[in-house]
Amino acid sequence: MAANRFSGHGFQLGREKVFFGTHFQNYADRRKLILLLSSAIIEDIKRMRESGSVLVAYYYFDFKDAAKRDVRGLLTSVLLQLAAISDHCWDLLSQLYKMCCDGSEQPSEAALMQCLKIMFDLPEQLPIYIIIDALDECPNNTGTPSPREKVLDVVEDIVRLNHSSLFVCITSRPEQDIKTVLNPLTPLSHRVSLHEEGGQRKDINSYVRFFVQSDRAMRRWRAEDKELVIRVLSERAQGM
């Protein structure tokens, strides 16, 4: 089933399939870039979702929106998306809503997490795919624990549930605190680091070369100066 579909694109943790990819930095059109880099997985999941054979929840950590950079935003979004496409998940979320006085009170993050775990455990539950995009945009410089630490705790908790029908796809820049949590969840041979791929380095070099050659001010530079700029910028990009 899904294990075969994901051959070469993900890795297996116990019975759970997890994909952890890194991406390079392009704030102008970041979301489009991520979809291009992981298109083989995204398109595969979309086809399964359209067939009604899986449930899919996608969450993007948006550095421009403070409401989309913490664990509450992640859990709330995933719950709402699953409830929108599953009657059983909708019933569970409705129960949580009633427990919070019909929405007059905010559920705790623990309550949101517990509701999600119950959704995973529903009898005859369809396979669930959770895609977490741009995890590195969750801030790690404020609070104790920081918003990112709380998100990483939730991600680790979800992964260690080892549900056979739960699949997780994560994209992020390879920042140390993120690698510290996610790397132990999989063998080294099965990690996917897109920023180290030759094709990505080639794309970065092509982008830098295009920018230098088309920039109005740089057109007057000597050819050897342009090549020096292209080489230095491409090398120092380090895949980002």
JSON list of C-alpha atoms in Angstrom, two decimals, residues 59 76 105 122 149 176 193 198:
[
{"chain": "A", "resi": 59, "resn": "TYR", "atom": "CA", "xyz": [0.00, 22.86, 7.93]},
{"chain": "A", "resi": 76, "resn": "THR", "atom": "CA", "xyz": [-6.20, 23.28, 15.73]},
{"chain": "A", "resi": 105, "resn": "GLU", "atom": "CA", "xyz": [-13.72, 28.55, 26.53]},
{"chain": "A", "resi": 122, "resn": "LEU", "atom": "CA", "xyz": [-10.84, 5.41, 15.78]},
{"chain": "A", "resi": 149, "resn": "GLU", "atom": "CA", "xyz": [10.30, 23.25, 21.37]},
{"chain": "A", "resi": 176, "resn": "GLN", "atom": "CA", "xyz": [20.40, 21.99, 14.86]},
{"chain": "A", "resi": 193, "resn": "SER", "atom": "CA", "xyz": [18.47, 16.25, 2.96]},
{"chain": "A", "resi": 198, "resn": "GLY", "atom": "CA", "xyz": [23.46, 18.04, -6.54]}
]
